[in-house]
XYZ file of C-alpha atoms in Angstrom:
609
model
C 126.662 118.290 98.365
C 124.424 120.462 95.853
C 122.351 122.768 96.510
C 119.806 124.473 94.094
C 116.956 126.672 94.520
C 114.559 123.884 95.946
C 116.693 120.717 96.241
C 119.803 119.584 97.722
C 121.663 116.809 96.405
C 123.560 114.681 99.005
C 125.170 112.376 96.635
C 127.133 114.108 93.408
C 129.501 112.354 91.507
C 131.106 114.313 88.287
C 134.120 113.782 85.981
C 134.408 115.912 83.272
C 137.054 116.769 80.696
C 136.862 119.676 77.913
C 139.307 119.882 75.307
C 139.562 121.742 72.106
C 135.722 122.498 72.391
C 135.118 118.630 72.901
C 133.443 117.309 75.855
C 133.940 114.033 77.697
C 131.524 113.234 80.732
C 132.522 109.854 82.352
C 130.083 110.668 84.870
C 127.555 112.513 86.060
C 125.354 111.523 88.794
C 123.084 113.232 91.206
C 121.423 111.526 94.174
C 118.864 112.439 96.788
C 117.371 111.581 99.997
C 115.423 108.708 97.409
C 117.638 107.791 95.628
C 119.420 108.222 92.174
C 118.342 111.334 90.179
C 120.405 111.226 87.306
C 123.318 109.319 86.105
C 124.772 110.493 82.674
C 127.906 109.706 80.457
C 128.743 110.215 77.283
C 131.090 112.296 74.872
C 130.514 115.239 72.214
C 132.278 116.576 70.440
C 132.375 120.891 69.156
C 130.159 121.763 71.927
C 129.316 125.326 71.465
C 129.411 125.434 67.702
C 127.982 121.955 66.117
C 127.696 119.211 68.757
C 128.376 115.354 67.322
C 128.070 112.669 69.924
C 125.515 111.178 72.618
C 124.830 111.309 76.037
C 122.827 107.774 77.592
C 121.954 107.404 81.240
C 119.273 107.625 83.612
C 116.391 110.241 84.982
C 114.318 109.509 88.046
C 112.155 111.988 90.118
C 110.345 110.614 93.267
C 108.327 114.523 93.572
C 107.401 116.874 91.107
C 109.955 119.343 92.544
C 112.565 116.718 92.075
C 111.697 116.383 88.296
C 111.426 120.102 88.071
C 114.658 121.370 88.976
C 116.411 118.268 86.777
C 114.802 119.974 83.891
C 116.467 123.058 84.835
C 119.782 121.697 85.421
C 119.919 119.952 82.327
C 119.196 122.440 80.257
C 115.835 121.467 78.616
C 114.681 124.292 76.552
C 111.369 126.154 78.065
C 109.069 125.150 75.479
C 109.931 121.588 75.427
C 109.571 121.471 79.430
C 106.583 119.948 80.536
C 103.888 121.902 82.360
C 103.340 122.097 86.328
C 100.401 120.269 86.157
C 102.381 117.363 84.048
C 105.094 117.645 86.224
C 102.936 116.515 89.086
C 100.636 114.147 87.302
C 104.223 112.349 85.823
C 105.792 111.945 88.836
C 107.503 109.167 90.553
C 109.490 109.055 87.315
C 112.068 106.657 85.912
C 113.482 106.612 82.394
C 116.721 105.588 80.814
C 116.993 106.987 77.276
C 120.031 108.652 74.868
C 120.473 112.030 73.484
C 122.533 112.142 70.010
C 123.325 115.281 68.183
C 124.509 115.601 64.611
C 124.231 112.004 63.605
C 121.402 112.852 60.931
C 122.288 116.224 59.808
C 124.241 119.263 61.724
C 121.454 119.979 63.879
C 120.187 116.975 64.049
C 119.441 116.246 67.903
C 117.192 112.240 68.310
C 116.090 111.357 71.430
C 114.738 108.218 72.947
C 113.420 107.277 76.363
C 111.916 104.407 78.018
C 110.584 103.253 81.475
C 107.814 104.076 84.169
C 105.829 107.569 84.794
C 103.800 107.117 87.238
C 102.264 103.816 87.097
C 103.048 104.261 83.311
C 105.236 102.406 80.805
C 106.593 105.087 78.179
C 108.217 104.528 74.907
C 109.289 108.388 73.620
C 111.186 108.728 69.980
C 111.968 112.367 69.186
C 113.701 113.881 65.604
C 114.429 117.563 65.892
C 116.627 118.952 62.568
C 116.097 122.523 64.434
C 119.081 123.916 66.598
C 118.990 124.260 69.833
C 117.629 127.618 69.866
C 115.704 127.466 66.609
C 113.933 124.117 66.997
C 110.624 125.162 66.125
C 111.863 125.944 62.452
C 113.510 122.834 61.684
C 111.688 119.354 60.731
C 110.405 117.309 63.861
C 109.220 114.021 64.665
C 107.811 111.982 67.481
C 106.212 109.082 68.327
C 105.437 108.205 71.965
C 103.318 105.263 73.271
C 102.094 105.070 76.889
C 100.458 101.744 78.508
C 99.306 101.422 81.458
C 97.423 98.735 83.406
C 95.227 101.084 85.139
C 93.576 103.630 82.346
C 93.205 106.262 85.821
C 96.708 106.635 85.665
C 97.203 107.191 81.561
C 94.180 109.916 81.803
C 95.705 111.734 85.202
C 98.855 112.687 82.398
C 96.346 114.163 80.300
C 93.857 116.400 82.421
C 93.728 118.617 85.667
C 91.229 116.377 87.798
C 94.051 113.717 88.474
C 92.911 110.193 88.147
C 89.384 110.368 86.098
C 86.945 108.496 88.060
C 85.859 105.145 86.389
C 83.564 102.406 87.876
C 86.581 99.989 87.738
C 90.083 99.288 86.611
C 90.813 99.026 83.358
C 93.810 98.839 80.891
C 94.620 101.743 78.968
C 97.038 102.774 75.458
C 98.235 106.076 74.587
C 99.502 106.961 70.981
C 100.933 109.956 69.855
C 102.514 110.851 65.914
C 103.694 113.903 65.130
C 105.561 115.223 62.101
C 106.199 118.126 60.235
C 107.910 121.910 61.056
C 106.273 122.689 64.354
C 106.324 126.739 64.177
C 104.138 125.871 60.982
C 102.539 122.518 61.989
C 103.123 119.077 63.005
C 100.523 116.992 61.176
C 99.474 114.829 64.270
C 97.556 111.680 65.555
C 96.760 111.039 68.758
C 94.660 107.723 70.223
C 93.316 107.118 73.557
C 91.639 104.023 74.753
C 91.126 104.364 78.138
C 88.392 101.653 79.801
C 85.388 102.909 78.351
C 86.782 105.930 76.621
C 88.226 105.883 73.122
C 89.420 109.278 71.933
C 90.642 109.993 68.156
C 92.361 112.828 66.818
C 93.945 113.615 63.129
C 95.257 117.381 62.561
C 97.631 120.092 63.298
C 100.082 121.005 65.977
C 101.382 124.066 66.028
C 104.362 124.977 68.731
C 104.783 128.678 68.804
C 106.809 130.503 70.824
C 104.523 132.207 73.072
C 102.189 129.389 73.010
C 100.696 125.972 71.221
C 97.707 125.527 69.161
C 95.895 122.453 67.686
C 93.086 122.136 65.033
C 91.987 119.226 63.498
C 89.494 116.369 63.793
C 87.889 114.384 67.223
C 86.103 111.131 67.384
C 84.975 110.582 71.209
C 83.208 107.978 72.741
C 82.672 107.277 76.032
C 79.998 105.334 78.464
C 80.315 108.152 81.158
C 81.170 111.390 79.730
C 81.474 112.937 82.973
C 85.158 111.410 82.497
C 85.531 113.518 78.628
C 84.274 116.749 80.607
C 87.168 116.742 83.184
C 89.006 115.645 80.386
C 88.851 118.665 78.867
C 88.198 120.800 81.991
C 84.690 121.102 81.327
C 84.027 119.532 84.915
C 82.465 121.236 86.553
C 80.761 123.345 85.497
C 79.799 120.887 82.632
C 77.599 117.859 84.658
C 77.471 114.980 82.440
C 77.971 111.732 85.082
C 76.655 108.187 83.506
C 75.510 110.018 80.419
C 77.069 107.838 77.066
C 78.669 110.074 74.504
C 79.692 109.116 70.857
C 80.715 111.418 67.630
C 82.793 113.640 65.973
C 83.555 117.339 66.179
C 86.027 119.768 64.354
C 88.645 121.053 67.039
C 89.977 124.385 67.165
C 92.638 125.593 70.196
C 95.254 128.215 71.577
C 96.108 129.627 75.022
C 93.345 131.643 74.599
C 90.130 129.930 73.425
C 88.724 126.153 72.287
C 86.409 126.011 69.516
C 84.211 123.030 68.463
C 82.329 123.108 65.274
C 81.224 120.315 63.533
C 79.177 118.922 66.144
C 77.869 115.472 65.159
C 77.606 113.662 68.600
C 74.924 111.277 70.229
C 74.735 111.800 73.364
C 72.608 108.947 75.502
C 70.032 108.064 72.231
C 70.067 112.317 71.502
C 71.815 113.827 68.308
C 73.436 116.963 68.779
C 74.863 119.485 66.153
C 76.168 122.823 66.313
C 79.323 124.751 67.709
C 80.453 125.733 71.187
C 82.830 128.148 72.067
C 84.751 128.054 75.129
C 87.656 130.988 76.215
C 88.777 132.430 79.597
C 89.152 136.162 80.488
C 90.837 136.038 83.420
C 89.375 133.442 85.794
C 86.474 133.795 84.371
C 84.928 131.338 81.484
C 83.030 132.377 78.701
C 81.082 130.107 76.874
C 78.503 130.773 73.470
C 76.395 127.372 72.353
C 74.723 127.047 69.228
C 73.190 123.184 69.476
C 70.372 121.544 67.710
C 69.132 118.442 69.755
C 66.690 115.938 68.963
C 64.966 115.310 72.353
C 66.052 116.585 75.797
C 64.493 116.391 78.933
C 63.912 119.383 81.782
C 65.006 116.882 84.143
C 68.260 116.204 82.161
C 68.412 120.176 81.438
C 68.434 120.992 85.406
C 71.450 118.528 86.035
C 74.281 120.972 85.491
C 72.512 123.040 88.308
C 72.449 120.365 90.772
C 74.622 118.767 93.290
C 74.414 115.173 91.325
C 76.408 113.054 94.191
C 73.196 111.610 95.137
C 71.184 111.923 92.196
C 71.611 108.292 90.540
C 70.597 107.013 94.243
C 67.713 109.336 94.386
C 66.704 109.206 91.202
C 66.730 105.031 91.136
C 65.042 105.054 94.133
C 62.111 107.494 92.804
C 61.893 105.102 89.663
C 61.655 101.999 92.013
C 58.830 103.152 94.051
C 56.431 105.392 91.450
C 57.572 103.626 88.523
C 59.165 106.665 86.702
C 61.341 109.462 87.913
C 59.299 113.098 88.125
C 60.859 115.855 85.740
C 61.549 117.427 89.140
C 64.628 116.126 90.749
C 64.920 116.301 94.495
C 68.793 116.558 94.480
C 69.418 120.281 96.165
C 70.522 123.873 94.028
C 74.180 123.884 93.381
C 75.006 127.321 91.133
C 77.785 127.803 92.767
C 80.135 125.895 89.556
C 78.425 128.401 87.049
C 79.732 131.381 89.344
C 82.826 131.928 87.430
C 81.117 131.333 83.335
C 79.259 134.186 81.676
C 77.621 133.144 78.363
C 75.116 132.372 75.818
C 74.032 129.205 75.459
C 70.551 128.752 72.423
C 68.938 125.347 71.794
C 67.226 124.003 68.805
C 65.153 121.120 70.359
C 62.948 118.735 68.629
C 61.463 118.216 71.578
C 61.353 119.533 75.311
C 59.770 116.857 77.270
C 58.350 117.408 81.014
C 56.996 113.948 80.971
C 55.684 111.495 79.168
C 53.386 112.348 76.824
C 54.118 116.260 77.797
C 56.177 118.457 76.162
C 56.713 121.481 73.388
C 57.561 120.445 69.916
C 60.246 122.760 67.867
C 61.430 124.682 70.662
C 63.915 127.178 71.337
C 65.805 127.573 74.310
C 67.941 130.987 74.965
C 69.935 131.243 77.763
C 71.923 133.715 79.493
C 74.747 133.152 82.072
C 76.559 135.822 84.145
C 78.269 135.386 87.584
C 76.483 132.411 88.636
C 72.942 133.902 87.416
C 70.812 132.071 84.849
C 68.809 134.412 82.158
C 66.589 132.524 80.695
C 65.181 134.667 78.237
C 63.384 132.360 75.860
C 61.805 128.739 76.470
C 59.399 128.389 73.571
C 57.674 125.815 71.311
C 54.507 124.371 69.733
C 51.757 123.903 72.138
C 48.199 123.151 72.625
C 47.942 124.590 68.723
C 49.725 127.687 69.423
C 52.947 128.947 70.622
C 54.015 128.542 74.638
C 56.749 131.074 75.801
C 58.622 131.024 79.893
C 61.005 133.668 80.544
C 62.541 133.649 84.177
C 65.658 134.053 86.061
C 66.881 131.926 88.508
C 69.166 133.361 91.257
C 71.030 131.205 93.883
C 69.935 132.444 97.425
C 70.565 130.816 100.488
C 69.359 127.638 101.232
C 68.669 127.379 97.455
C 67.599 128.833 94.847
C 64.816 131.706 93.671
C 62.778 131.537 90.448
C 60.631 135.104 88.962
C 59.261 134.638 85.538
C 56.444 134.646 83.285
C 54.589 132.347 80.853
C 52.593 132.782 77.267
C 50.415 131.206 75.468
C 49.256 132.509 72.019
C 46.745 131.387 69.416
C 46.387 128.146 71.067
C 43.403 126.144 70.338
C 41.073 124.350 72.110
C 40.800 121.217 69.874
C 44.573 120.519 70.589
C 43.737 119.938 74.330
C 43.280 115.581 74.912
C 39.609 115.086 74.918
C 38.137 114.595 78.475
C 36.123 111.835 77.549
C 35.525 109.774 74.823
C 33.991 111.292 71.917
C 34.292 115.164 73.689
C 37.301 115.987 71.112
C 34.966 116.379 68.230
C 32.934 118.823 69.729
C 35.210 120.878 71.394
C 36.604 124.086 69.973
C 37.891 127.748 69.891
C 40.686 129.576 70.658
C 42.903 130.304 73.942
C 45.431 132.099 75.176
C 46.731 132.607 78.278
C 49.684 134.449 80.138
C 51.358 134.076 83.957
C 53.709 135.203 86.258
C 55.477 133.496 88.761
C 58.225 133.336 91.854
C 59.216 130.681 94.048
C 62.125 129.741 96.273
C 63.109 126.292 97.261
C 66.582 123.962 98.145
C 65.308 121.776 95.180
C 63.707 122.139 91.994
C 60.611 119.989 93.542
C 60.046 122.390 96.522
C 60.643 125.214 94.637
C 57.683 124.326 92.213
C 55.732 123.289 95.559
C 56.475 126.926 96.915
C 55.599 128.127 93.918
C 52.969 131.292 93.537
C 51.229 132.965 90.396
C 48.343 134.220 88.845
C 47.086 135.273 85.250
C 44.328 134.621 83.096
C 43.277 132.702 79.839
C 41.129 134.435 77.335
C 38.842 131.971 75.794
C 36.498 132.300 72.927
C 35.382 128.545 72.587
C 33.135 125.672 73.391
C 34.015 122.478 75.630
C 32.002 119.488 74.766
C 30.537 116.861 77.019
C 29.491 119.218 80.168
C 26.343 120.081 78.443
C 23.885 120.607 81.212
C 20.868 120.293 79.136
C 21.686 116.581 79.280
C 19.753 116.356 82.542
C 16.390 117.343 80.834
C 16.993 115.027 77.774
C 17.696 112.113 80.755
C 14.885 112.968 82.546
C 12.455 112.653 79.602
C 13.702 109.274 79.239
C 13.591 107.913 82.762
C 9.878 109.216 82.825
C 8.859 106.908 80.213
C 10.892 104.033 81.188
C 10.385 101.066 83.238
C 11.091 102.277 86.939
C 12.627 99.025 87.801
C 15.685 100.241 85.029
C 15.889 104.203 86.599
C 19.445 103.993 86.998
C 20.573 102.409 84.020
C 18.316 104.427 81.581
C 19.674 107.643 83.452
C 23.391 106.673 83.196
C 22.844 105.980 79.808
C 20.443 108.994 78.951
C 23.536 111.407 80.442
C 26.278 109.721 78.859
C 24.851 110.307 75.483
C 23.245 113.487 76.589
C 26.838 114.832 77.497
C 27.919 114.804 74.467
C 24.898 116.399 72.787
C 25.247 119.820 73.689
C 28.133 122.036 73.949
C 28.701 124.487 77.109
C 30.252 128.005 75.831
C 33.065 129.345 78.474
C 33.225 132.508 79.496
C 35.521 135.112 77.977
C 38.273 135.131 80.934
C 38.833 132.725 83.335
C 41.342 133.744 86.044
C 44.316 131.613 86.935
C 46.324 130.996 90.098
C 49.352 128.914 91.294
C 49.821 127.558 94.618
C 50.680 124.524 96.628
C 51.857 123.210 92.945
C 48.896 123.461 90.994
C 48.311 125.507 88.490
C 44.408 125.675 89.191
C 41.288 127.949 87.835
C 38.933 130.220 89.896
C 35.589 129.254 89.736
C 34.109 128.766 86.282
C 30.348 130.229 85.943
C 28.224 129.363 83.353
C 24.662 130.552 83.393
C 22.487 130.948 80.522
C 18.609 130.916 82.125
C 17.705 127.124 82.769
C 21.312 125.824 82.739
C 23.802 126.093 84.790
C 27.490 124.979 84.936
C 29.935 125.547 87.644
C 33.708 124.247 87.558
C 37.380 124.135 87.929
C 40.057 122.657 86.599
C 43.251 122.186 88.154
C 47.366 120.949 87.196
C 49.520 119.628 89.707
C 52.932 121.036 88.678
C 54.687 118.163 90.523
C 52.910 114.828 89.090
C 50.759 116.306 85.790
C 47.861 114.593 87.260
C 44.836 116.980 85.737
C 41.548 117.240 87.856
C 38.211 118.664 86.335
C 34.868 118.938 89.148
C 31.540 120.208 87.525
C 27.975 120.785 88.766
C 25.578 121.214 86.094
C 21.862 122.256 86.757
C 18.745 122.944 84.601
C 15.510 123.839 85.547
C 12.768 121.852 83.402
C 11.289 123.387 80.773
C 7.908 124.439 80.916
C 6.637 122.317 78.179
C 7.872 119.251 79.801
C 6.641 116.707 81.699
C 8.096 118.447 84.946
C 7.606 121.679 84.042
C 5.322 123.216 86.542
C 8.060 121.263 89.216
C 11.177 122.448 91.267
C 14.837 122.294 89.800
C 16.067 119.174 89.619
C 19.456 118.099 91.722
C 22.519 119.216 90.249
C 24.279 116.565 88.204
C 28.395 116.244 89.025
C 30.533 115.259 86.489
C 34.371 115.139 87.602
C 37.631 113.679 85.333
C 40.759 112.599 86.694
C 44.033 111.221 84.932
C 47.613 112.091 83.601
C 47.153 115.090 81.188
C 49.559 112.775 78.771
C 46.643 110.518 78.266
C 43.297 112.415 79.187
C 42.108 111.262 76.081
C 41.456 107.978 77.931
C 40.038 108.953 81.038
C 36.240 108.652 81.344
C 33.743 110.913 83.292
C 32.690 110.046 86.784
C 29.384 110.946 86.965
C 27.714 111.595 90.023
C 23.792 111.096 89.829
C 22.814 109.662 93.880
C 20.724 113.137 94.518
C 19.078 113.184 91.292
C 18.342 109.408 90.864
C 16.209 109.963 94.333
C 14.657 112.995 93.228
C 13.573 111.321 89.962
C 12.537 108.113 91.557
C 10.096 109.905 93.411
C 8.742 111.990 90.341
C 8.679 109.173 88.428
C 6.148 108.282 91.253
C 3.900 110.976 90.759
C 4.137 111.245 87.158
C 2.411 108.179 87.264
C -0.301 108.459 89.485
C -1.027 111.578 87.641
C -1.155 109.790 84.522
């Protein structure tokens, strides 16, 4: 019996003979409670000074302890010992392979191994011209080829998050070619086709003795790269599930930071450049993003903060009964993966959609991250003419999360906003801009912006066209000389084009609130002596459905027909529709009260006539 530091071997079989610095081994075999550990023979000869000879036999490890402490007894040198997260992902373990020194050159030492690692089949063919306690200076060469009928277990040998999840089982091929002096670089290859991930890298190892670096070039693709996240240990905090990945990057790495430059990647129909950063101080990550994207959504931009187990459920379900998902996901506030990253994160976006149709052009995003806290210091781009700024921090509270910020608009101008009816977009114009605060709290983005509460004000100096309220006197002059029989129609028509006639001039300020998520107006007043126009408009936050109610008035003038008459009943104009496409929606115009009143005037006119 043997007994080491964590195992003991029940079964130990050794014959050994050393003469004149030569060593014979007839046997060597260690067995456990599993089985056989190791069974070794062979013959070399000046041991201590030049060894010349082989040793063939077996290795097998049912544990990682097990396949530990075998690298200890035998003597594997520390940098050439696999990891303790290898050491578990590798094992059960069992390889038959030879070790020959000296048959190449003095310190020649060529190894080759074959057999199963966990599920595995491994081919391994290693050159070292190094000595045993100079390796790293001497030429090197391997080439080692893993297949595997289950790609899970070829990518649980390469990453921390054991088996990568994949939708089903799959073959997977592992290549790896490396050659050169590894303290000054092993030019390297190494392929991975895994399912639906192929991985491709060209470039330089470099085996140090205090620790490894690589640099060189990636190709990635992948249909899910959730699975190239954990890969690289991005996962979490990095939430990409069901999101298709495919590119090329420049890859720099060392114990101490990974670099990726180069960035030339579409992810899911998006095209992303730049260079990330990633290093750890401590147990803490630290992350600094320069990207430029095409197109990204908010919704796809609040993922990472989310607890996404039920979001393709949720999200397929929203689709299925409203026929689109909202911006707003319902899936609840999960910050706690960003708690150990601090950063700085700034993105060059195209464009930053909320919806269809809704969006900023050219934006910029700048974000800070410390302890689980999101800065957000910049989200600005092109709109409504002008420029649109948010600033806000978001803060993980319980139950959720809680949102304080602001909003900007500057220079905007009222011809950019989508006509409310057909033909108003010619007439209207000005200038606007506006500014906001805001806080909310809420277990999901969507109640959070339901919870939501603001105010601010727009400063206008501009004219909206087709609320002119002198349309009613311009209507009423023609119903007056018009058949009676065709009242209605002649006044629909008379106010359609009447509309559109005049302009109504807004006030200087109009005050702004948000609650019950809208973003809404206080009442609009427009008086200027016989006309009169009173309105709102309001935004829900939630659906970007945009609603518009007016009441115009006008007394009649008194060199009209009804001049020496009463005020006329208010006419209401309202508009309703998605603000994508309010150049589309038509005015509903409301005319009952006034169509009565008329019809009886017309009366009298008449008989007075």
């Amino acid at each position: 019996r043997l007994i080491t530091a964590t195992q003991i071997y029940r079964d130990v079989a050794l014959q050994l003979r050393m003469k004149s610095g030569n060593l014979e081994l007839p046997q060597l075999r260690l067995a456990g409670e599993r089985g056989v550990l190791l069974d070794l023979k062979g013959a070399l000869e000046n041991v201590a000074t030049r060894p010349k000879g082989s040793l063939s036999g077996v290795v097998a490890a049912a544990t990682a302890a097990e396949l530990s402490d075998l690298a200890l007894l035998l003597g594997v040198p520390e940098g050439l010992r696999p990891d303790d997260r290898l050491v578990r992902a590798a094992a059960p373990l069992r390889l038959a392979g030879a070790l020959t020194f000296g048959a190449r050159a003095a310190s020649s030492r060529d190894l080759t191994l074959a057999g199963e690692v966990n599920g595995t089949n491994l081919k391994f063919s290693g050159r070292l011209d190094g000595a045993t306690a100079g390796w790293r200076s001497g030429a090197a060469e391997v080439v080692a080829t893993i297949d595997a009928p289950d790609a899970r277990k070829l990518t649980a040998l390469l990453s921390d998050n054991a088996e990568l999840g994949a939708d089903k089982t799959a073959p997977g091929q592992l290549l790896i070619k490396a050659k050169g002096v590894p303290a000054e670089g092993l030019s390297s290859v190494l392929t991975l086709a895994a399912g639906d991930l192929a991985v491709d890298f060209h470039g330089l190892l470099t085996v140090g003795e205090q620790a490894n670096s690589i640099a060189g070039d990636l190709r990635l693709k992948a249909a899910d790269a959730e699975r190239l996240a954990m890969l690289a240990g991005l996962a979490p905090p990095l939430r990409l599930t069901g999101i298709p990945l495919e590119g090329s990057l420049k890859l720099t790495a060392d114990a101490k930071a990974v670099m990726l430059e180069r960035l030339l990647l579409n992810v899911a129909g998006t095209q992303v450049r730049g260079a990330i950063a990633l290093s750890r101080a401590g147990e803490r990550r630290q992350v600094d993003a320069r990207l430029d994207l095409g197109e990204i959504s908010v919704r796809s931009m609040l993922a990472p903060l989310l607890d996404q187990r039920l979001a393709a459920i949720t999200g397929a379900a929203e689709a299925a009964l409203a026929g689109r998902q909202s911006p707003w996901p319902d899936e609840p506030f999960d910050l706690g993966a960003l708690a150990g990253i601090d950063g700085h994160v700034v993105l060059a976006v195209g464009r930053l959609a909320l919806t269809d149709g809704v969006g900023l052009k050219d934006a910029r995003v700048d974000v800070g991250l410390n302890g689980g806290k999101i800065k957000v210091d910049a989200i600005e781009g092109a709109a409504l003419g002008g420029r649109g700024r948010i600033a806000f921090r978001l803060d993980s509270v319980s139950g959720g999360a809680e949102l304080n910020g602001s909003f900007t608009l500057a220079d905007g101008r009222l011809e950019a906003l989508a006509s409310l009816a057909s033909g108003a977009k010619a007439g209207t114009g000005g200038r606007i801009k506006a500014e906001l605060s805001f806080a909310g709290r809420g277990a999901n983005p969507r109640n959070l912006l339901s919870a939501l509460q603001g105010q601010g004000r727009a400063q206008v100096d501009g004219k909206l066209a087709g609320l002119w309220p002198g349309a009613i006197s311009l209507a009423t002059e023609q119903v007056l000389k018009s058949d009676p029989e065709r009242l209605r129609s002649v006044l629909k028509e008379a106010l359609r084009q009447g509309l559109v006639a005049g302009r109504l001039a807004l006030p200087e300020e109009v005050a702004l609130e948000i609650a019950d998520g809208q973003l809404h107006s206080k009442p609009i007043v427009v008086d200027s002596g016989n006309e009169r126009a009173t309105g709102s408009a309001a935004l829900n936050l939630l659906t970007f459905m945009f609603e518009s109610e007016w009441r115009l008035e006008q007394a009649p003038g008194r060199d009209t027909a009804l001049g020496n008459k009463a005020a006329l009943p208010a006419v209401l104009v309202s508009y309703r529709g998605p603000v994508a496409s309010l150049d589309k929606v038509e005015p509903i115009v409301n005319t009952e009260a006034l169509e009565r009143e008329l019809a009886v005037r017309k009366m009298e006119h008449d008989v007075e006539q």
